[in-house]
């Protein structure tokens, strides 16, 4: 008997030979057993052969029954073409451009299959089909030249009267042509194919009648040029659709609209900018506009036509610069105005490939020379708009975009282990509040992308959920709800999408865990069982019933079968290629050939490590992740995970339908057709273990699972006032959260959350309000309650709901004369790196009322603790009333600033007395009430000598600089004085320390000894002190202060539990 070793066995044997020989026999036996239990090379070969047969069943039937049309209807064995009678049928007309789409999309798959091991006849079959396919395209559409040979049987190039979607045409058509060209010239590898040995004067000779000399590249250039008019927008965001022959004359405001050209010639005043009824929709999706860089950059580098690369990058950055203040992108945007259409976002449809192209652009560009500068081409100056900067071309900038986008996703869309099993939700791009709880089949690409970048833990967890979902439905439904565990709104089809298989492939490459081979085996067997049709592979109209859709989309051959083939061929040359190549979102491998790179950098940084998921992306080290360590005496680290059944629980795998039903025609046809298999429909263990192809040998004996965790939740409901009849009090959105106008009938839903400072989910009892009166809140949104509402309704001694004064944080309130702030506000505009409107310090006050302990403040909270606050107060003052006597100073010509301050710790720290607090602004945003103190003394570091005797007697505030001596020494150099309302009340220390990346810039000062006088005697009345940040600007602002006061901060507890986002104002 001959045992076929797996690659894991070979690695283990090498380690054994390097270890102590006394263990050799035992470990060799264990390795031998492990090799026998894992999937063997012969098992993988069988799956690879089945995948090849699957591809040929679809491709051959397309060529026989549908070519040269775009797609085939596999059930009825007829071509599928554009719906010219119904232009609104966009799901069909957007991708089908009447240019033999399936052939173009399949060429790169043929080239990849040509490298599979096997007999010479078998490998030659794929290469011959590839070459014959290229020749067939040239016969139909010409060779891309301007002469007689440039005109094919169907026309010259892609001169077809078809209105198509720009995005689908780029990723399927343009990407397919470019990838096939790279294989044809040898820049991408095909085993046994050496184009240099067959090159002659006419090109690379493939047959007696045909030589390849770049026809596909020239056709790609022709197609690309036909897409350029779509970029005739002022935003740089391309129009969603274009006619390959006529351009974009159908957009009302397009400069290529004939009516606009006439009116512009007559003068801009004659142009009507308002579109007519039933005008062409200008909404495009984020993925469609921002995912063109890979194809367009390769086209520019291969042809020397720089327009494509510049336009694609301009569109990408135009999208990114419009992200919300919390870093989220919408799914739909208007190409002409750049305004988001709809406020919800997620990871799937409409946005998915933007994240993918951010990361992959870094990979593709990292080994390429710098982009050539943009130039004007004839009268096409409108293509370029504002020139791109060096950072727009810098590969590292795209990686920064990925990390920033991923951080926002993790912050607002991600639901962690406390939600049964990690998954993502849909959220509002402005607030981050959850808007829907479904996930779609397109989002299954994300685990694969995460594994490429190195976020392995997150990738494996997400892939587990999709694997459980596939096990339940034998496909991934178009949209599925994590909340209900059922298909969302009847969207239960699966059109042969590749995303889940793509992620399976990438995770196997990253982990080498045989688990993923069995996941691939499951998808292969389910597709063959459910999607087979006489003339190809049909989509599934409903994954529950198995009804077929009679359409084989081009991406099934272009992506789905391709990733299965690469999964089952670990030694494929693409899997070992040492080059900065990428797969496009359509699965076409692309690279910038080294022959074009005269300035390729000798070194380039590698992808970031998954071990640093929680570290800010700007300080992460660059290293590649390594596969996870295996559990002893097991083969699969994934099968041994303790959260394996958490994903099964969330996917409701116990509801898996009966899969025993087989159609009689399929059983009969499978007898003599190798592309069909009807074996094995259930897991050999039990139906809740997944994938159902997993063998018992990969399941750890006596394995244990971690307990499923869920976040504790509870509600607080305030009783209605007698005259309100259960109508809840008014609530309003303001200042980054919800302002409560009344407590009558108010209902707050609270949930235990991850600590804001980055601790583990199990630490402490930190709760936040996540729903108020049925309105969901984002993770960073606050609930603001005016303190007078609580004073009137809530008993201060009520243990179920009471407020607690924050003894560490308060706010210094400063009145400045308006002329002192105008010049400063103009000079010191606060940069907003999230793309929102810049606000001057005079109006950036909303985060004053954050109510978060500095010791517990995370990066997102502390980053808003700037010099001046109060925007919230200006927005909501008309709804809030302060108790007590109000002295209106609304007519004063002054500006009030709010400054975050922290109190000291240590045995020398004096408590802050109960000073009168500052009032809120009036309804017009003007200051109200007179601040307590008006005499301010400014000194330096106050370390060398005592201040003049009269200073603490005649000044209520002393301002000092931090540094050069301890805080205790600074206070010691203040002379003794008799406490009096006009004498010293508070010392303010100004810190000049820069903010660090983690937000811990306002560190609590320590007074390490009892306060004393300059003479060394104990100070009977210790001096209260606080510290503020801001450096020189804060120091200068306090120097110009007309009056100074304080405002306390409060937090809320409910039933003894802290509520970190319920703020008293």
mmCIF file of C-alpha atoms in Angstrom, residues 21 37 58 136 164 282 288 336 415 456 483 546 554 625 631 641 701 710 830 840 858 931 942 951 954 1042 1060:
data_model
loop_
_atom_site.group_PDB
_atom_site.id
_atom_site.type_symbol
_atom_site.label_atom_id
_atom_site.label_comp_id
_atom_site.label_asym_id
_atom_site.label_seq_id
_atom_site.Cartn_x
_atom_site.Cartn_y
_atom_site.Cartn_z
ATOM 1 C CA UNK A 21 15.644 11.087 17.911
ATOM 2 C CA UNK A 37 -6.684 11.330 7.944
ATOM 3 C CA UNK A 58 -20.723 25.445 -19.093
ATOM 4 C CA UNK A 136 -12.654 34.086 -32.338
ATOM 5 C CA UNK A 164 -24.181 49.510 -20.453
ATOM 6 C CA UNK A 282 -27.374 60.030 -12.304
ATOM 7 C CA UNK A 288 -19.182 51.213 -9.256
ATOM 8 C CA UNK A 336 -23.187 65.230 -10.740
ATOM 9 C CA UNK A 415 -21.183 43.103 16.157
ATOM 10 C CA UNK A 456 -7.084 36.498 10.382
ATOM 11 C CA UNK A 483 -32.184 38.927 13.609
ATOM 12 C CA UNK A 546 -34.343 24.863 -5.577
ATOM 13 C CA UNK A 554 -20.635 35.231 -17.135
ATOM 14 C CA UNK A 625 0.663 36.760 9.200
ATOM 15 C CA UNK A 631 -4.318 22.097 18.430
ATOM 16 C CA UNK A 641 -12.253 26.272 17.443
ATOM 17 C CA UNK A 701 -12.317 13.911 20.065
ATOM 18 C CA UNK A 710 -25.031 37.619 24.761
ATOM 19 C CA UNK A 830 -9.855 73.087 12.845
ATOM 20 C CA UNK A 840 -13.854 77.185 14.188
ATOM 21 C CA UNK A 858 -11.018 56.125 24.121
ATOM 22 C CA UNK A 931 -19.278 84.159 34.923
ATOM 23 C CA UNK A 942 6.289 79.440 38.499
ATOM 24 C CA UNK A 951 -1.143 88.316 43.329
ATOM 25 C CA UNK A 954 -6.103 90.520 44.112
ATOM 26 C CA UNK A 1042 -12.699 88.858 30.312
ATOM 27 C CA UNK A 1060 -21.726 55.987 29.651
#
